[in-house]
Coordinates of C-alpha atoms and ligand atoms in Angstrom, one line a residue:
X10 CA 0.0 0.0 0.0
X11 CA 1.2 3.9 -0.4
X12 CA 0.0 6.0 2.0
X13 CA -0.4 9.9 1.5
X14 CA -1.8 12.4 2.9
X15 CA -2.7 15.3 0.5
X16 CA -4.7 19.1 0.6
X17 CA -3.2 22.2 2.6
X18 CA -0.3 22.5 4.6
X19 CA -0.9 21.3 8.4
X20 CA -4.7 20.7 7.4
X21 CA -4.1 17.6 5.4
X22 CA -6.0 14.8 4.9
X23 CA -5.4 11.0 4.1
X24 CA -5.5 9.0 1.4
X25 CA -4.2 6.1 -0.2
X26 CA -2.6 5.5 -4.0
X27 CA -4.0 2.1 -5.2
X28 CA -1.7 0.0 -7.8
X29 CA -2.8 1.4 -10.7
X30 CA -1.8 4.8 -9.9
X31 CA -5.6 6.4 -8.7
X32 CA -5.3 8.5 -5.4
X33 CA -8.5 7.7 -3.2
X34 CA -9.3 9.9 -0.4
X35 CA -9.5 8.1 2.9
X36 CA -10.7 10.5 4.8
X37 CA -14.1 8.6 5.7
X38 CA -11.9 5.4 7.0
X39 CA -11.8 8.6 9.8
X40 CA -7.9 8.3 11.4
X41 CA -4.8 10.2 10.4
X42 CA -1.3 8.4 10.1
X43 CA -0.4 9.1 13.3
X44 CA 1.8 7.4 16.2
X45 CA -1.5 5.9 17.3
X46 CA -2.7 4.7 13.8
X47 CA 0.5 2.8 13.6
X48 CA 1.0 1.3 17.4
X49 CA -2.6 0.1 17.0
X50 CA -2.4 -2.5 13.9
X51 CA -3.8 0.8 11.8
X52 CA -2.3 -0.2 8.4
X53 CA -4.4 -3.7 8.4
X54 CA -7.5 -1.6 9.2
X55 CA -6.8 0.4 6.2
X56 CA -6.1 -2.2 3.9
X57 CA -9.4 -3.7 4.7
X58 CA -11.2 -0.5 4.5
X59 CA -9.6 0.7 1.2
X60 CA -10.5 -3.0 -0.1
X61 CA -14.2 -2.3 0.5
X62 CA -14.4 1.6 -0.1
X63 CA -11.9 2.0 -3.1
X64 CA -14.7 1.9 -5.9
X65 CA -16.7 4.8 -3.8
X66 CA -13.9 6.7 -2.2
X67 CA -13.5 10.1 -3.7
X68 CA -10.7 10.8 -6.5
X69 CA -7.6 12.8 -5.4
X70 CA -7.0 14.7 -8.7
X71 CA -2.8 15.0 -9.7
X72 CA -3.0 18.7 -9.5
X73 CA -3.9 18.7 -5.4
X74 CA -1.0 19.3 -3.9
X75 CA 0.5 16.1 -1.9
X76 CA 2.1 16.9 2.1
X77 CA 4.2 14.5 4.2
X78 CA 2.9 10.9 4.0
X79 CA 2.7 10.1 7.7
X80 CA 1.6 12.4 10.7
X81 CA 4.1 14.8 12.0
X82 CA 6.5 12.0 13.9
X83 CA 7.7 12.2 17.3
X84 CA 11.8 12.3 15.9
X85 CA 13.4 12.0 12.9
X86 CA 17.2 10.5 13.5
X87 CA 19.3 10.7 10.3
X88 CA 22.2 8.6 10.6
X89 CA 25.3 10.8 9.0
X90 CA 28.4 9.6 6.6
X91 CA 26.5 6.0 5.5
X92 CA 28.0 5.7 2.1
X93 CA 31.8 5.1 1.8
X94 CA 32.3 7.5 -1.1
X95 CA 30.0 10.1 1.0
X96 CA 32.6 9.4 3.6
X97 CA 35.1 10.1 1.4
X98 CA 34.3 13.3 -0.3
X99 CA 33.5 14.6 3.1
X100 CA 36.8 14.3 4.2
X101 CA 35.7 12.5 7.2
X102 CA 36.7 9.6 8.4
X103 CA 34.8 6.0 7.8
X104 CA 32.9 5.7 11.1
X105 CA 33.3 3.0 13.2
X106 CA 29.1 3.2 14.2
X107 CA 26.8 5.0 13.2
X108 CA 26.9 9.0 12.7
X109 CA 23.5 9.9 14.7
X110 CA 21.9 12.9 14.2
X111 CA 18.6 14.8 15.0
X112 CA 16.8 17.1 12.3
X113 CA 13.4 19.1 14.0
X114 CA 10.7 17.6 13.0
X115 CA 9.1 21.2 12.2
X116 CA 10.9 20.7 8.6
X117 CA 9.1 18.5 7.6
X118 CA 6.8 19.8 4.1
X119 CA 5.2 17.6 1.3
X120 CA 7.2 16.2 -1.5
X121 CA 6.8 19.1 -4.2
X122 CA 6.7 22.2 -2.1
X123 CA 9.3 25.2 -2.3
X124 CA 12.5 24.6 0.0
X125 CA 13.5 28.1 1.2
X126 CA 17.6 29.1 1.4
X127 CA 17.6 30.1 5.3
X128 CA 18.1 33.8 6.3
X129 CA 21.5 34.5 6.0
X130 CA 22.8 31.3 4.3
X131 CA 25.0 30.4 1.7
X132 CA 25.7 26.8 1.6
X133 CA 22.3 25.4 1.6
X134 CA 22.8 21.9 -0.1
X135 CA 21.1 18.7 -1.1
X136 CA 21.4 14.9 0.3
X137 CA 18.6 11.9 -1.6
X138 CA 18.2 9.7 0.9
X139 CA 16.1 6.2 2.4
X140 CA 13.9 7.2 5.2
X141 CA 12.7 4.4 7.0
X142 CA 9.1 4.8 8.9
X143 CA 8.8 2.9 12.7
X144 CA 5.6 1.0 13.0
X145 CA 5.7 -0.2 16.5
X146 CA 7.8 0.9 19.7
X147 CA 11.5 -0.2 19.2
X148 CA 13.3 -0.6 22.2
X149 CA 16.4 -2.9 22.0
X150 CA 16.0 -4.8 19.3
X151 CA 18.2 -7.3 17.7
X152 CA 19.2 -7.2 13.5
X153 CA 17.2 -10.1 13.5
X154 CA 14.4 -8.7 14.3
X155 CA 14.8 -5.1 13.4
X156 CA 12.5 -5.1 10.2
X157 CA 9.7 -6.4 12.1
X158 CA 9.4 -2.8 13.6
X159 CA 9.3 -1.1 10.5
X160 CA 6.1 -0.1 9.0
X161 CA 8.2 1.5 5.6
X162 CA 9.8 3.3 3.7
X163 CA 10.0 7.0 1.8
X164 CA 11.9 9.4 -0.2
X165 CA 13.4 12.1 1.9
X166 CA 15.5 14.9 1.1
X167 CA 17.9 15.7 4.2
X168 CA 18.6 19.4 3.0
X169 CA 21.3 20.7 4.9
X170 CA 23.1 24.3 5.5
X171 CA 26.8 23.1 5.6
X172 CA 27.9 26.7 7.4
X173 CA 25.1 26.0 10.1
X174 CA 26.4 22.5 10.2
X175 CA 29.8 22.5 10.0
X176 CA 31.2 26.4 10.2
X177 CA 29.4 27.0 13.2
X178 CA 30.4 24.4 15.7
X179 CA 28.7 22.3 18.3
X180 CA 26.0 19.9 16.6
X181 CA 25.1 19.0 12.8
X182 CA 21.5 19.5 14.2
X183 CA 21.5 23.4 13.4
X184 CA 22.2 22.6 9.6
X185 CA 19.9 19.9 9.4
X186 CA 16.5 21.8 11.1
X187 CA 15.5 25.0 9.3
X188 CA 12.3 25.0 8.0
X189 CA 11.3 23.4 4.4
X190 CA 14.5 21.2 5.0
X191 CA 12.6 17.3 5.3
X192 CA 10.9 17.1 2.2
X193 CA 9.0 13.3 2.1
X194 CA 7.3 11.6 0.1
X195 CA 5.3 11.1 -2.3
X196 CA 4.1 8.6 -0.4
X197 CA 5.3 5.9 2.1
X198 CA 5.4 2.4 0.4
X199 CA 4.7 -0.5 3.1
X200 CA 7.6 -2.9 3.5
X201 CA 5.9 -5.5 1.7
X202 CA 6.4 -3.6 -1.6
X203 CA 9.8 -3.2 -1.1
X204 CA 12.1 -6.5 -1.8
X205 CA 15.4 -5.5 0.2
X206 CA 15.6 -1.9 1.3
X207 CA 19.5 -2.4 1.0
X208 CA 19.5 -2.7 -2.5
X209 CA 17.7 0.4 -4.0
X210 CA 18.6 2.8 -6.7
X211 CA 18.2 6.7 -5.9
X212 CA 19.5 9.7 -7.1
X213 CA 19.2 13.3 -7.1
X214 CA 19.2 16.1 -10.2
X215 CA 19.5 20.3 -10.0
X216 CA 18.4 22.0 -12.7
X217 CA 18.3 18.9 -14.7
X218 CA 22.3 17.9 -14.3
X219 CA 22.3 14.5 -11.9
X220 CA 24.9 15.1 -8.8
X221 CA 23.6 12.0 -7.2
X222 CA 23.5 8.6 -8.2
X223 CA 23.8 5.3 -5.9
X224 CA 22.3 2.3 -4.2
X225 CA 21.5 1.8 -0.9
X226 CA 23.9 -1.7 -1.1
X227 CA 26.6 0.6 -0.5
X228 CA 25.6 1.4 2.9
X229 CA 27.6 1.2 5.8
X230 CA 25.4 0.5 8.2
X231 CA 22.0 -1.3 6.2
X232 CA 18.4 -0.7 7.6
X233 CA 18.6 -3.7 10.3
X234 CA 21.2 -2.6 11.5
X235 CA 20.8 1.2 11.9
X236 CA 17.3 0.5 13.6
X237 CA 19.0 -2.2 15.9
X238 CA 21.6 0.0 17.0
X239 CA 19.5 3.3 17.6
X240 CA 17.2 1.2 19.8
X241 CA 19.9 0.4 22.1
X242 CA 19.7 4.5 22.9
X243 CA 16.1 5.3 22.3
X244 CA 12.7 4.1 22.0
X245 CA 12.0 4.0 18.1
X246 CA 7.9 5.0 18.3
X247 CA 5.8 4.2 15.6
X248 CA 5.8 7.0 13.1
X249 CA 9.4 7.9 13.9
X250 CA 11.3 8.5 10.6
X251 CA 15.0 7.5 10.4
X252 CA 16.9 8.7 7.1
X253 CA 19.9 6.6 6.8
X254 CA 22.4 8.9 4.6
X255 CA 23.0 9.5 1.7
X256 CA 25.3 8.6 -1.2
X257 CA 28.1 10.9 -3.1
X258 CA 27.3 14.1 -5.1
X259 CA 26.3 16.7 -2.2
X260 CA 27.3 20.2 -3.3
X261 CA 29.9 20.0 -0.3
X262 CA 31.6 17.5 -2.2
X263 CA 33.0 19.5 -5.0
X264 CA 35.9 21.4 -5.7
X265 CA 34.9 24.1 -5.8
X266 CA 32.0 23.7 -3.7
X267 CA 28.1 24.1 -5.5
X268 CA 25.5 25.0 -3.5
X269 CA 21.4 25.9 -3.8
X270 CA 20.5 29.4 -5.0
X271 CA 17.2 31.2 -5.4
X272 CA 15.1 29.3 -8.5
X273 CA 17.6 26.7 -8.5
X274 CA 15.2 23.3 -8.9
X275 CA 15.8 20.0 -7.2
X276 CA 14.4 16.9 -8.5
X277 CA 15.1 13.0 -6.5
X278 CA 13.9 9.3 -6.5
X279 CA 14.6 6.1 -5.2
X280 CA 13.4 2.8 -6.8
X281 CA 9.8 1.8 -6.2
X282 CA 9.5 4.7 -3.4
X283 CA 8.5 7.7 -6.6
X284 CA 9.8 11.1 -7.2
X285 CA 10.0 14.7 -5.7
X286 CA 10.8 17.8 -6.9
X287 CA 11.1 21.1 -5.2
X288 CA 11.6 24.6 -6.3
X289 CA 14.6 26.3 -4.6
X290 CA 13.9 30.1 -3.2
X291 CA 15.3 32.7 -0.9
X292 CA 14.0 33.5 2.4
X293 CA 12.2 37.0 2.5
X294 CA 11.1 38.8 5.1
Ligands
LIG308 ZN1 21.8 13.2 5.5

């Protein structure tokens, strides 16, 4: 199933894209993709409910504009440096566990909406990544297990400020938070449409010219064991997004460096998880 949630910002509603590409509104199915939707078996409920309703459900036309796929989560935790060539062309070293980071979860906006350059900066920059959605409470888990707690899987864009991040000491989590900087979706894809998550193609295009292109079987860490290890440290709550890096190509990676400026337009996808696209512009006011 692929979830979405569609209409105006912070007032959308739910819905549901069915195999052959129509978008149903689920709205009358009467619960939001929420923490609680997920903790309490809500994605079986929906499946039955889109299996009776889907011939009477109203038609979400392609020009409504699509939000974030899931509720606003309680975390998202991006794990940082999970490619070896990202590793690389960071000039940091390969890590030994997992990079963990935080990004605010007031970034998150739908898949196609504007990303703004934050007051002041100059080194806004780009990052396709795997985000991988919790489905029930995670709490020290073993690889074994891990994908049993996820619920699955989206296309994020971990848009980052480099100066913010990197300039400015203390924690990445400055560069990673500004608003309009989690873009997700289309839609979230349940793990049973997706074979192996660590072994999917994405990449990521400005302006048309493709800076990113990899497979998440280059990972460092691989989605069983990134949730494994993060729930030694945490409770991993249903709804909880972790975005598990992202491959070579960030405009911090060249020489000289390239980064985002005002009408600049980013367009990214990963295998069976769809596309985004986002129009670039400068803060004002
Ligand atoms: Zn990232």
């Amino acid at each position: 199933m692929k979830l979405i949630r569609f209409g105006e910002f912070n007032k959308e509603k739910t819905g549901v894209e069915l195999a052959s590409g129509k978008k149903i509104d689920t709205s009358a199915f009467g619960e939001d993709y929420t923490e609680q939707f997920f903790e309490t078996d809500g994605l079986a409920r929906l499946e039955k409910w889109v299996a009776e309703n889907e011939a009477t459900a109203p038609v979400v036309g392609d020009d409504v504009r699509l939000g974030c796929p899931i509720a606003r989560p309680s975390k998202i935790i991006c794990i940082g440096l999970n490619y070896l060539n990202h590793a690389k062309e960071s000039g940091m070293e390969v890590p030994k566990e997992p990079v963990v980071f935080f990004k605010a979860t007031s970034s998150i906006i739908g898949p196609n909406d504007d990303v703004i350059i934050p007051k002041g900066s100059v080194k806004t920059d780009w990052e396709v990544e795997l985000a991988v959605v919790i489905g029930k409470k995670a709490s020290y888990v073993s690889e074994e297990d891990a994908l049993d707690y996820v619920a699955g899987y989206a296309l994020h864009n971990d848009v980052s400020e480099r100066e913010f991040q990197i300039e400015r000491s203390g924690q990445w989590v400055k560069g990673k938070s500004c608003d309009t900087f989690a873009p997700l979706g289309p839609y979230m894809v349940t793990k049973d449409e997706v074979k192996d998550p660590n072994n999917l193609n994405l990449w990521l295009k400005v302006n048309g010219h493709e800076h990113q292109n990899g497979n998440t079987n280059d990972f460092i860490f691989n989605v069983q064991h990134v949730v494994s290890y993060l729930s030694q440290f945490m409770s991993l709550l249903p709804g909880d997004v972790i975005s598990t890096g992202t491959p070579e190509g960030v405009g911090f990676g060249y020489d000289p460096q390239v980064y985002l400026k005002d009408g600049d337009v980013m367009e990214l996808g990963i295998e069976g998880l769809g596309t985004s696209k986002q129009n670039v512009k400068k803060y004002q006011g």
